Amino acid sequence: MNAKVVTISSGKGGVGKTTTSANLAVALAQENQKVVCIDGDIGLRNLDVILGLENRIVYDLVDVVEGRCRIRQAMIRDKRLPELFLIPAAQTRDKSAVSPSDMIRLCEELRDEMDWIIIDSPAGIERGFRNALAPADLVLVVTNPEVSSVRDADRIIGLVEAEEKGPAQLILNRVNPSLTKRGDMLSTDDVLELLAIKLIGVIPEDESVIVASNRGQPVTFANNSKAGQAFHNIAKRLLGEEVPFMDIEANNGLMNKLAKMMKFRGD
Amino acid sequence: MMRLKQPETILIKGIREGLLITLGEGDWQSIFASLMEKITEKEKFFEGAKLALDVGNRTLHAADLGTLRDRLADKNIILWAILSNSPVTELTAQDLGLATRMSVPKPERIIKSIESSIPGEDAIFLRKTIRSGFKVVSNGHIIIFGDVNPGGEIIAGGSVIIWGRCQGVVQAGVDGDQNATVCALDLNPTQLRIAGIIAISPKRKGKPQPEVAKIIAGQVVVETWNPKSR
Ligand SMILES: Nc1ncnc2c1ncn2[C@@H]1O[C@H](COP(=O)(O)OP(=O)(O)OP(=O)(O)O)[C@@H](O)[C@H]1O
Ligand SMILES: [Mg+2]
């Protein structure tokens, strides 16, 4: 096995990195992949909460890096999906406890045993982001269809390029079709025109995401939510499947693009 | 073939630098004697003259030339140059501080051929999107083949050409060059300055078009690029 390291970043905080990390990990594990999530948000750990594994933490990332335990001991196995693991972040405030080369070493050790290593990065472009970026094979940038979040995504995409980890791919999260229709929210086209990178997923604004997170049961476990479906689609695309984009933005964006393409063909 | 006419033994010519005397064939001692004779004959004419002497192929040594110079000096004639085809004579003359050429050859007038390659000015070229938080700075001109996104910055001593959309901050002619221009396929900058003057750009209506910003009468003016009236 030779795992692919996927880093989830955003620049701006609160756009859905941790939600995405948890759901992608679950969705990939449901596709029979061996997955380990690493919470790179040292000091503000919450991937464990979203995954509902909080009460099982004994060792964390800093313990591994500082040699207090072996990697295996810090990997919490998810009882719902035996191929899903979590390496939680430390609650320590010392963000410099982990370095980019520690992360590279850690991932090298995990690569042989896993199919996917999903790293949830903290907001911002500081040390934690550098740590999460260092071992990445692929960077997924999460943004909301909103100006300041797109601006920060642009910054991240530039930094990923500068570190020669590009091109990053885009996840557009919390899309509200009725707001987009009214022109009160950026459309997928608007965002893509500016960021000029490949889109790998569009996730609708969905109450069930919040409910699921609070229960420690990511939406991807339940099969009836649109957001859950969108995350499953991303997982499939990561596995190389061609999955058409969901019709959550009916009447704009992709649909328009498709309509235009058809028109061109007809001419 | 026999020569019909012996060349004049001693030829005297007025030149810009004074007098030029060309000595014909014959052995040095006798030609030297007849030269002195000629000078004595026309003492008034030679008085104070600056003399260049062409000795032909003769090989003359320091003693010969030294004597010559002294005797001429007696007649108040300044010997300043010895012209000779003999390298030995030339070197001897040079040792005595005499010139061996009539005049310093003037540098040949350089006739410029019609140059068809145009030198141009320095510019830097980037084929990429300039994203938020990134900056391109150059003393010369800047050419971007790509977009300049909001939060991206272009700072040029010269002009800026953006083959793409410009939504960032652009400064051209930062050192005060009022001739600097900014062009983009879609010029919609957060802020645009040329030579420190800030453009007040009305929000564009309708389809994007290639535009050129430049200073006209102390103001930054943005015009649609018109292939007919450049
Ligand atoms: N598609 C969605 N629909 C509704 N709510 C969502 C969606 N995605 C995320 N959220 C909510 O947004 C909030 C922030 O999400 P999350 O913690 O994943 O963001 P983050 O980028 O990891 O934040 P931070 O930068 O603080 O780490 C959470 O309350 C989450 O439940
Ligand atoms: Mg988070």
Tab-separated table of C-alpha atoms in Angstrom, chain B residues 14-110:
chain	number	residue	atom	x	y	z
B	14	GLY	CA	53.244	72.131	-49.106
B	15	ILE	CA	50.906	70.239	-46.851
B	16	ARG	CA	48.606	71.073	-43.976
B	17	GLU	CA	51.277	70.119	-41.412
B	18	GLY	CA	53.987	72.239	-43.119
B	19	LEU	CA	56.328	70.930	-45.819
B	20	LEU	CA	56.674	67.420	-47.142
B	21	ILE	CA	59.937	66.539	-48.890
B	22	THR	CA	60.182	63.292	-50.741
B	23	LEU	CA	63.683	62.038	-51.493
B	24	GLY	CA	64.305	60.085	-54.669
B	25	GLU	CA	66.797	57.344	-55.428
B	26	GLY	CA	70.439	57.655	-54.653
B	27	ASP	CA	72.837	57.111	-51.846
B	28	TRP	CA	72.073	58.816	-48.552
B	29	GLN	CA	75.182	60.936	-48.257
B	30	SER	CA	74.762	62.520	-51.675
B	31	ILE	CA	71.029	63.039	-51.427
B	32	PHE	CA	71.498	64.547	-47.998
B	33	ALA	CA	74.076	66.926	-49.447
B	34	SER	CA	71.828	67.991	-52.301
B	35	LEU	CA	68.915	68.495	-49.883
B	36	MET	CA	71.030	70.851	-47.762
B	37	GLU	CA	72.118	72.596	-50.914
B	38	LYS	CA	68.533	73.165	-51.975
B	39	ILE	CA	67.652	74.505	-48.564
B	40	THR	CA	70.575	76.886	-48.535
B	41	GLU	CA	69.518	78.115	-51.974
B	42	LYS	CA	66.052	78.990	-50.755
B	43	GLU	CA	66.880	79.896	-47.189
B	44	LYS	CA	64.026	82.356	-46.893
B	45	PHE	CA	61.468	79.840	-48.111
B	46	PHE	CA	62.532	77.169	-45.638
B	47	GLU	CA	63.012	79.504	-42.687
B	48	GLY	CA	60.893	78.282	-39.699
B	49	ALA	CA	59.294	75.468	-41.681
B	50	LYS	CA	57.939	72.335	-40.120
B	51	LEU	CA	59.297	69.511	-42.159
B	52	ALA	CA	58.237	65.949	-42.805
B	53	LEU	CA	60.744	63.896	-44.784
B	54	ASP	CA	59.884	60.873	-46.841
B	55	VAL	CA	63.060	58.817	-47.170
B	56	GLY	CA	61.565	55.967	-49.143
B	57	ASN	CA	63.099	52.543	-48.662
B	58	ARG	CA	66.296	53.741	-47.046
B	59	THR	CA	67.542	52.234	-43.877
B	60	LEU	CA	68.769	55.056	-41.710
B	61	HIS	CA	70.357	54.827	-38.303
B	62	ALA	CA	70.354	57.093	-35.350
B	63	ALA	CA	73.536	58.888	-36.452
B	64	ASP	CA	72.077	59.706	-39.869
B	65	LEU	CA	68.805	60.979	-38.556
B	66	GLY	CA	70.457	62.820	-35.666
B	67	THR	CA	72.776	64.662	-38.000
B	68	LEU	CA	69.937	65.433	-40.348
B	69	ARG	CA	67.827	66.880	-37.592
B	70	ASP	CA	70.709	68.993	-36.230
B	71	ARG	CA	71.651	70.370	-39.646
B	72	LEU	CA	68.051	71.281	-40.351
B	73	ALA	CA	67.804	72.898	-36.963
B	74	ASP	CA	70.828	75.008	-37.897
B	75	LYS	CA	68.719	76.294	-40.781
B	76	ASN	CA	65.883	76.938	-38.396
B	77	ILE	CA	63.862	74.076	-39.841
B	78	ILE	CA	61.967	71.789	-37.500
B	79	LEU	CA	62.083	68.156	-38.521
B	80	TRP	CA	59.042	66.556	-36.980
B	81	ALA	CA	58.407	63.442	-39.060
B	82	ILE	CA	60.317	60.780	-40.976
B	83	LEU	CA	58.293	58.681	-43.361
B	84	SER	CA	59.850	55.448	-44.438
B	85	ASN	CA	59.025	52.022	-45.727
B	86	SER	CA	61.900	50.636	-43.670
B	87	PRO	CA	60.896	49.442	-40.246
B	88	VAL	CA	64.420	50.102	-38.994
B	89	THR	CA	64.223	53.717	-40.072
B	90	GLU	CA	60.786	54.057	-38.516
B	91	LEU	CA	62.000	52.707	-35.193
B	92	THR	CA	65.062	54.936	-35.219
B	93	ALA	CA	62.897	57.943	-35.929
B	94	GLN	CA	60.550	56.982	-33.143
B	95	ASP	CA	63.511	56.673	-30.746
B	96	LEU	CA	64.432	60.212	-31.604
B	97	GLY	CA	60.938	61.332	-30.830
B	98	LEU	CA	59.992	61.919	-34.416
B	99	ALA	CA	56.645	61.107	-35.869
B	100	THR	CA	56.509	58.376	-38.510
B	101	ARG	CA	53.049	59.176	-39.751
B	102	MET	CA	51.716	62.347	-41.260
B	103	SER	CA	48.838	62.588	-38.861
B	104	VAL	CA	47.015	60.574	-36.301
B	105	PRO	CA	44.591	58.608	-38.365
B	106	LYS	CA	41.167	59.982	-37.725
B	107	PRO	CA	38.768	57.369	-36.509
B	108	GLU	CA	36.863	56.193	-39.490
B	109	ARG	CA	33.476	57.703	-39.633
B	110	ILE	CA	31.056	54.993	-38.567
